[in-house]
């Protein structure tokens, strides 16, 4: 039977007394019938919809073809527990290793052909778990998925959702999941670990157990066709029972050299310095995430614009990169002297005495003095060099 999935959703809406869900999917069914040339049938459905009570009709009138009712809110704070956005492909570009890109496309294809696959009993539930270190593009990937599927993205605000009042979180969750079923969308649980921490964690055991159980129940009650994406930095903290409910898992690794070069090219864009050695920059940025590269590029662009330059300066890019990497390696560079010594050890070929003198507006003699000074003797704050890399550019 054609359009069975829409009919089932209309039925679900009626059975759950969820009028928005029933009418949204009826509208969608009318659109599909019209596309098939069944104008008469489409018209009959629309006439029925026109007779819907005023509250439903006005909820449908809101948004750009996205017909969601009022956003669910937390009872205490009155804050919305979800955000609705309609991401666009051009603003959600994400660069990923080929193997990961292929897995992502496999997920997209399974979603797009869900009904077809279901008819032959080969469908997987449209549920994807994205995991990896902070700043590797997990949230951006969820936005890309919604853009690619041309569906609204319902991002669950886990901070608002995890309400300290006992029982309130489970109620909030229920509202969000009901809401997501009103109309086709991508339901995105960002920073999922806040909700799905393993049962038996020493902290707040009772409340966490209740949340995990509520999550399991809500996920189980979702039809397989509902698109659920979750992201986490701590995959190992997820409850195995929750983990199992995701048919697709995508790891987001730190970018390798090739990907780092592509990220630099993309993020610096037209501001890339003329004399930039891309492979050198890619090698020096080992350990940097996409977010770090974006951050450093934006900083360098801002400096260029504010100083009236059309392009960023290589040394400024490298300096910002070096200092950001130092921070991510736990180095606390609180003085100019510490910064200078770090940069010199990190990339000696770039941070010559002359370059450092011009970057920090100091004399050559002063910079030489700083470099030859034993760390800790001057500021009484012994530097740690744990994890420091001395790399000569190729
Ligand atoms: N692989 C990538 N390709 C393109 N942009 C990226 C990539 N990784 C990170 N970024 C950029 O870095 C910024 C942060 O990325 P995002 O918020 O998606 O990271 P995240 O993995 O969700 O981090 P967190 O775990 O901290 O939430 C975004 O603006 C994104 O465009
Ligand atoms: Mg994120």
Coordinates of C-alpha atoms and ligand atoms in Angstrom, one line a residue:
X1 CA 0.0 0.0 0.0
X2 CA 1.3 3.4 -1.0
X3 CA 1.9 6.0 1.8
X4 CA 1.3 3.5 4.5
X5 CA 3.7 5.3 6.8
X6 CA 1.7 8.6 6.7
X7 CA -1.5 6.7 7.3
X8 CA 0.0 4.9 10.3
X9 CA 1.2 8.3 11.7
X10 CA -2.3 9.7 11.3
X11 CA -3.6 6.7 13.2
X12 CA -0.9 7.2 15.9
X13 CA -1.9 10.8 16.3
X14 CA -5.6 9.9 16.7
X15 CA -4.9 7.1 19.2
X16 CA -2.6 9.4 21.3
X17 CA -5.2 12.3 21.0
X18 CA -2.3 14.2 19.4
X19 CA -4.3 16.4 17.0
X20 CA -1.2 18.2 15.6
X21 CA 0.4 15.0 14.7
X22 CA -2.7 13.6 13.0
X23 CA -3.3 16.8 11.0
X24 CA 0.4 17.3 10.1
X25 CA 0.7 13.9 8.6
X26 CA -2.7 14.2 6.9
X27 CA -1.4 17.4 5.2
X28 CA 1.7 15.5 4.2
X29 CA -0.4 12.7 2.8
X30 CA -2.4 15.2 0.7
X31 CA 0.9 16.6 -0.7
X32 CA 2.1 13.2 -1.6
X33 CA -1.2 12.3 -3.3
X34 CA -1.1 15.5 -5.2
X35 CA 2.5 14.7 -6.4
X36 CA 1.1 11.3 -7.6
X37 CA -1.5 13.1 -9.6
X38 CA -4.4 12.1 -7.2
X39 CA -5.7 15.7 -7.0
X40 CA -9.3 14.7 -6.1
X41 CA -8.1 12.6 -3.1
X42 CA -5.7 15.4 -2.0
X43 CA -8.5 17.9 -2.2
X44 CA -10.8 15.8 0.0
X45 CA -8.2 15.5 2.7
X46 CA -7.5 19.3 2.6
X47 CA -11.2 20.0 2.9
X48 CA -11.3 17.9 6.1
X49 CA -8.3 19.7 7.5
X50 CA -9.9 23.0 6.8
X51 CA -12.6 22.0 9.2
X52 CA -10.1 21.5 12.1
X53 CA -10.7 23.5 15.3
X54 CA -9.2 27.0 15.3
X55 CA -6.3 26.1 17.8
X56 CA -5.0 23.4 15.5
X57 CA -5.4 25.5 12.3
X58 CA -3.4 28.4 13.8
X59 CA -0.7 26.1 15.0
X60 CA -0.4 24.9 11.4
X61 CA -0.2 28.4 10.1
X62 CA 3.0 29.1 12.1
X63 CA 6.5 28.6 10.6
X64 CA 7.5 27.9 7.1
X65 CA 5.7 24.7 6.4
X66 CA 6.9 23.4 9.7
X67 CA 3.8 22.7 11.6
X68 CA 4.7 22.2 15.3
X69 CA 2.4 23.1 18.1
X70 CA 3.6 25.1 21.1
X71 CA 7.2 24.3 22.2
X72 CA 7.4 22.0 25.2
X73 CA 8.7 23.9 28.3
X74 CA 10.1 23.0 31.7
X75 CA 7.4 23.6 34.3
X76 CA 9.6 25.3 36.8
X77 CA 11.9 27.5 34.7
X78 CA 9.3 28.0 31.9
X79 CA 12.3 27.6 29.5
X80 CA 11.7 25.7 26.3
X81 CA 13.3 22.3 26.4
X82 CA 13.8 22.2 22.6
X83 CA 15.0 24.5 19.9
X84 CA 13.7 24.3 16.3
X85 CA 15.9 25.3 13.5
X86 CA 16.0 24.6 9.7
X87 CA 19.7 24.3 8.9
X88 CA 20.9 24.9 5.4
X89 CA 23.5 22.9 3.5
X90 CA 25.7 25.8 2.7
X91 CA 26.1 26.8 6.4
X92 CA 26.6 23.2 7.7
X93 CA 29.6 22.1 5.7
X94 CA 31.5 19.4 7.7
X95 CA 34.8 17.9 6.6
X96 CA 35.2 14.2 7.6
X97 CA 37.5 11.3 6.8
X98 CA 36.2 9.3 3.8
X99 CA 35.3 6.2 5.9
X100 CA 33.2 8.3 8.3
X101 CA 31.6 10.2 5.4
X102 CA 30.6 6.9 3.8
X103 CA 29.0 5.7 7.1
X104 CA 27.1 9.0 7.3
X105 CA 25.8 8.6 3.7
X106 CA 24.8 5.0 4.6
X107 CA 22.6 6.4 7.4
X108 CA 21.1 9.1 5.1
X109 CA 20.3 6.4 2.5
X110 CA 18.7 4.1 5.1
X111 CA 16.5 7.1 6.3
X112 CA 15.6 8.1 2.7
X113 CA 14.6 4.5 1.8
X114 CA 13.2 3.5 5.1
X115 CA 9.7 2.5 3.8
X116 CA 11.1 0.5 0.9
X117 CA 13.5 -1.3 3.2
X118 CA 10.7 -1.9 5.7
X119 CA 8.6 -3.6 3.1
X120 CA 11.2 -6.3 2.7
X121 CA 12.0 -6.5 6.4
X122 CA 15.5 -5.0 6.0
X123 CA 15.0 -1.7 7.7
X124 CA 17.1 -0.5 10.6
X125 CA 15.7 2.0 13.1
X126 CA 16.7 5.6 12.1
X127 CA 18.8 6.1 15.1
X128 CA 22.4 7.4 15.1
X129 CA 24.8 8.0 17.9
X130 CA 27.7 10.3 17.2
X131 CA 30.6 10.2 19.6
X132 CA 34.1 11.8 19.9
X133 CA 36.2 14.5 21.6
X134 CA 34.9 18.0 22.0
X135 CA 35.1 20.2 18.9
X136 CA 35.3 17.5 16.3
X137 CA 32.0 18.5 14.6
X138 CA 29.3 16.3 16.2
X139 CA 26.7 19.1 16.5
X140 CA 27.6 20.4 13.1
X141 CA 27.1 16.9 11.7
X142 CA 23.6 16.7 13.2
X143 CA 22.8 20.0 11.6
X144 CA 24.2 18.8 8.3
X145 CA 21.9 15.6 8.5
X146 CA 18.8 17.8 9.0
X147 CA 19.9 20.1 6.1
X148 CA 20.6 17.1 3.8
X149 CA 17.2 15.5 4.6
X150 CA 15.5 19.0 4.3
X151 CA 13.9 18.5 7.7
X152 CA 13.7 20.7 10.8
X153 CA 16.1 20.0 13.6
X154 CA 14.7 19.7 17.0
X155 CA 17.6 20.1 19.4
X156 CA 16.9 19.0 22.9
X157 CA 18.4 21.3 25.5
X158 CA 19.7 18.8 28.0
X159 CA 20.7 21.5 30.5
X160 CA 17.0 22.6 30.8
X161 CA 15.8 19.0 30.5
X162 CA 17.7 17.7 33.5
X163 CA 15.7 19.3 36.1
X164 CA 16.8 18.9 39.7
X165 CA 13.2 18.2 40.9
X166 CA 12.6 14.5 41.2
X167 CA 10.4 13.1 38.4
X168 CA 10.4 16.4 36.4
X169 CA 13.1 15.2 34.0
X170 CA 11.1 12.2 33.0
X171 CA 8.0 14.3 32.4
X172 CA 10.1 16.8 30.3
X173 CA 11.5 13.9 28.2
X174 CA 8.0 12.6 27.5
X175 CA 6.9 15.9 26.3
X176 CA 9.9 16.3 24.0
X177 CA 9.4 12.8 22.4
X178 CA 5.7 13.4 21.9
X179 CA 6.4 16.8 20.4
X180 CA 8.9 15.3 18.0
X181 CA 6.3 12.9 16.6
X182 CA 4.0 15.7 15.5
X183 CA 5.7 16.2 12.2
X184 CA 8.7 14.8 10.2
X185 CA 11.9 16.1 11.8
X186 CA 15.4 15.1 13.1
X187 CA 15.2 14.8 16.9
X188 CA 18.7 15.7 18.2
X189 CA 19.8 14.9 21.8
X190 CA 22.9 17.0 22.1
X191 CA 25.4 16.3 25.0
X192 CA 23.5 13.1 25.5
X193 CA 25.7 11.8 28.3
X194 CA 24.1 14.3 30.6
X195 CA 20.9 12.3 30.2
X196 CA 22.1 8.8 29.6
X197 CA 24.9 8.3 32.2
X198 CA 25.3 4.7 33.1
X199 CA 23.0 3.3 35.8
X200 CA 25.1 2.7 38.9
X201 CA 27.1 5.9 38.6
X202 CA 27.9 6.8 42.1
X203 CA 26.2 10.3 41.7
X204 CA 22.4 10.7 42.1
X205 CA 21.8 7.1 41.5
X206 CA 18.0 7.2 42.1
X207 CA 17.3 10.1 39.7
X208 CA 19.7 8.9 37.0
X209 CA 18.1 5.5 37.0
X210 CA 14.7 7.1 36.6
X211 CA 16.0 9.2 33.7
X212 CA 17.6 6.2 32.0
X213 CA 14.5 4.2 32.4
X214 CA 12.4 7.0 31.0
X215 CA 14.7 7.4 28.1
X216 CA 14.6 3.7 27.3
X217 CA 10.8 3.8 27.4
X218 CA 10.6 6.9 25.2
X219 CA 13.1 5.5 22.7
X220 CA 11.2 2.2 22.6
X221 CA 7.9 3.9 22.0
X222 CA 9.3 5.8 19.0
X223 CA 8.4 4.4 15.6
X224 CA 11.5 3.1 13.7
X225 CA 11.0 5.8 11.1
X226 CA 11.5 8.7 13.6
X227 CA 15.0 10.1 13.0
X228 CA 16.8 10.3 16.3
X229 CA 20.4 11.6 16.5
X230 CA 22.4 11.7 19.7
X231 CA 25.9 13.1 20.4
X232 CA 28.2 12.6 23.3
X233 CA 31.8 13.2 24.3
X234 CA 31.8 10.2 26.6
X235 CA 30.6 7.1 24.8
X236 CA 32.1 5.0 27.6
X237 CA 29.7 6.6 30.1
X238 CA 26.6 5.6 28.2
X239 CA 24.4 3.0 29.6
X240 CA 24.8 -0.2 27.4
X241 CA 21.0 -0.6 27.2
X242 CA 20.8 2.9 25.6
X243 CA 23.8 2.3 23.4
X244 CA 22.2 -0.9 21.9
X245 CA 19.2 1.1 20.8
X246 CA 21.1 3.0 18.2
X247 CA 21.5 1.0 15.0
X248 CA 24.2 3.4 13.7
X249 CA 27.3 4.6 15.5
X250 CA 29.6 7.1 14.1
X251 CA 32.9 8.0 15.8
X252 CA 34.3 11.5 15.2
X253 CA 38.1 11.3 15.3
X254 CA 40.6 14.1 15.7
X255 CA 41.4 15.2 12.1
X256 CA 44.5 13.6 10.5
X257 CA 47.1 15.6 8.5
X258 CA 45.2 15.5 5.2
X259 CA 41.9 16.6 6.9
X260 CA 43.7 19.3 8.9
X261 CA 45.0 20.8 5.7
X262 CA 41.6 20.7 4.1
X263 CA 40.1 22.4 7.3
X264 CA 42.7 25.2 7.2
X265 CA 42.1 25.8 3.5
X266 CA 38.4 26.0 4.1
X267 CA 38.4 28.1 7.3
X268 CA 41.1 30.6 6.2
X269 CA 39.5 30.9 2.8
X270 CA 40.4 34.0 0.9
X271 CA 42.3 35.3 4.0
X272 CA 45.0 32.6 3.6
X273 CA 48.5 34.2 3.7
X274 CA 50.3 34.2 0.3
X275 CA 53.5 32.5 1.7
X276 CA 51.6 29.8 3.7
X277 CA 53.1 26.3 3.6
X278 CA 50.0 24.2 4.0
X279 CA 51.6 20.9 4.7
X280 CA 53.8 22.5 7.3
X281 CA 50.7 24.1 9.0
X282 CA 48.9 20.8 8.8
X283 CA 51.8 19.0 10.5
X284 CA 52.2 21.7 13.2
X285 CA 48.6 21.5 14.1
X286 CA 48.7 17.9 15.1
X287 CA 46.2 17.3 17.9
X288 CA 44.0 20.3 16.9
X289 CA 40.3 19.8 16.4
X290 CA 38.1 21.3 13.7
X291 CA 36.9 23.8 16.3
X292 CA 40.5 24.9 17.1
X293 CA 41.3 25.4 13.5
X294 CA 38.1 27.4 13.0
X295 CA 38.8 29.5 16.1
X296 CA 42.4 30.3 15.1
X297 CA 41.3 31.1 11.6
X298 CA 38.6 33.5 12.8
X299 CA 41.1 35.2 15.1
X300 CA 43.6 35.7 12.3
X301 CA 40.9 37.0 10.0
X302 CA 39.8 39.5 12.6
X303 CA 43.3 40.7 13.2
X304 CA 43.8 41.1 9.4
X305 CA 40.6 43.1 9.0
X306 CA 41.3 45.4 12.0
X307 CA 44.8 46.2 10.7
X308 CA 43.5 46.9 7.2
X309 CA 45.1 43.8 5.6
X310 CA 43.4 41.7 2.9
X311 CA 45.1 38.5 4.1
X312 CA 46.1 37.0 7.4
X313 CA 49.7 36.9 8.6
X314 CA 51.4 33.5 8.8
X315 CA 53.2 34.2 12.0
X316 CA 49.9 35.4 13.7
X317 CA 48.2 32.2 12.6
X318 CA 51.1 30.1 14.0
X319 CA 51.3 32.1 17.2
X320 CA 47.6 31.7 17.9
X321 CA 47.7 28.0 17.0
X322 CA 50.8 27.4 19.2
X323 CA 49.2 29.1 22.2
X324 CA 45.9 27.3 21.7
X325 CA 47.7 24.0 21.5
X326 CA 49.6 24.8 24.7
X327 CA 46.4 25.5 26.5
X328 CA 44.8 22.2 25.3
X329 CA 47.9 20.3 26.5
X330 CA 47.4 21.8 30.0
X331 CA 50.3 24.4 29.7
X332 CA 49.5 27.5 31.7
X333 CA 51.4 30.3 29.9
X334 CA 50.7 33.3 32.0
X335 CA 53.6 35.5 31.1
X336 CA 55.1 36.8 27.8
X337 CA 58.3 35.1 28.7
X338 CA 56.6 31.7 29.0
X339 CA 54.8 32.2 25.7
X340 CA 58.1 33.1 24.0
X341 CA 59.9 30.0 25.3
X342 CA 57.0 27.8 24.4
X343 CA 56.7 29.1 20.8
X344 CA 60.4 28.9 20.3
X345 CA 60.5 25.2 21.4
X346 CA 57.3 24.4 19.5
X347 CA 58.3 25.7 16.1
X348 CA 61.9 27.0 16.1
X349 CA 62.0 27.3 12.3
X350 CA 59.2 29.9 12.4
X351 CA 59.8 31.5 15.7
X352 CA 63.3 32.8 15.1
X353 CA 64.6 35.5 17.5
X354 CA 63.8 38.1 14.9
X355 CA 60.3 36.8 14.5
X356 CA 59.6 36.7 18.2
X357 CA 61.0 40.2 18.7
X358 CA 58.7 41.6 16.1
X359 CA 55.7 39.6 17.3
X360 CA 56.2 40.8 20.9
X361 CA 57.6 44.1 20.1
X362 CA 60.8 43.5 22.1
X363 CA 64.5 43.9 21.3
X364 CA 66.5 41.0 19.8
X365 CA 68.7 41.1 23.0
X366 CA 65.7 40.8 25.3
X367 CA 64.3 37.9 23.3
X368 CA 67.7 36.1 23.4
X369 CA 67.8 36.7 27.1
X370 CA 64.3 35.2 27.7
X371 CA 65.1 32.2 25.6
X372 CA 68.4 31.5 27.4
X373 CA 66.8 32.1 30.8
X374 CA 66.2 28.9 32.9
X375 CA 62.4 28.5 33.2
X376 CA 61.2 29.2 36.8
X377 CA 64.2 31.3 37.9
X378 CA 62.6 34.6 37.0
X379 CA 58.9 34.3 37.7
X380 CA 59.3 31.6 40.4
X381 CA 56.7 29.6 38.5
X382 CA 58.3 26.5 37.2
X383 CA 57.0 25.6 33.7
X384 CA 56.0 22.1 32.9
X385 CA 57.0 20.7 29.5
X386 CA 54.8 17.7 29.6
X387 CA 53.6 16.7 26.2
X388 CA 55.5 19.5 24.5
X389 CA 56.4 18.7 21.0
X390 CA 59.5 20.1 19.2
X391 CA 58.9 19.6 15.6
X392 CA 61.0 20.8 12.7
X393 CA 59.0 21.7 9.6
X394 CA 59.6 19.5 6.6
Ligands
LIG1 N1 35.2 18.3 10.8 C1 34.8 19.5 10.8 N2 34.5 20.1 9.6 C2 34.0 21.4 9.6 N3 33.9 22.2 10.7 C3 34.2 21.6 11.8 C4 34.6 20.3 12.0 N4 34.9 20.0 13.3 C5 34.5 21.1 13.9 N5 34.2 22.1 13.1 C6 33.7 23.5 13.5 O1 34.0 23.7 14.8 C7 32.9 24.3 15.5 C8 32.5 23.4 16.7 O2 32.0 22.1 16.2 P1 30.9 21.3 16.9 O3 30.1 22.2 17.8 O4 30.1 20.6 15.9 O5 31.7 20.3 17.8 P2 31.2 19.2 18.8 O6 31.9 17.9 18.4 O7 29.7 19.2 18.8 O8 31.8 19.8 20.1 P3 31.3 19.6 21.6 O9 31.5 18.1 22.0 O10 32.1 20.5 22.4 O11 29.8 19.9 21.6 C9 31.8 24.4 14.5 O12 31.6 25.7 14.2 C10 32.2 23.6 13.3 O13 31.9 24.2 12.1
LIG2 MG1 28.4 19.7 20.3

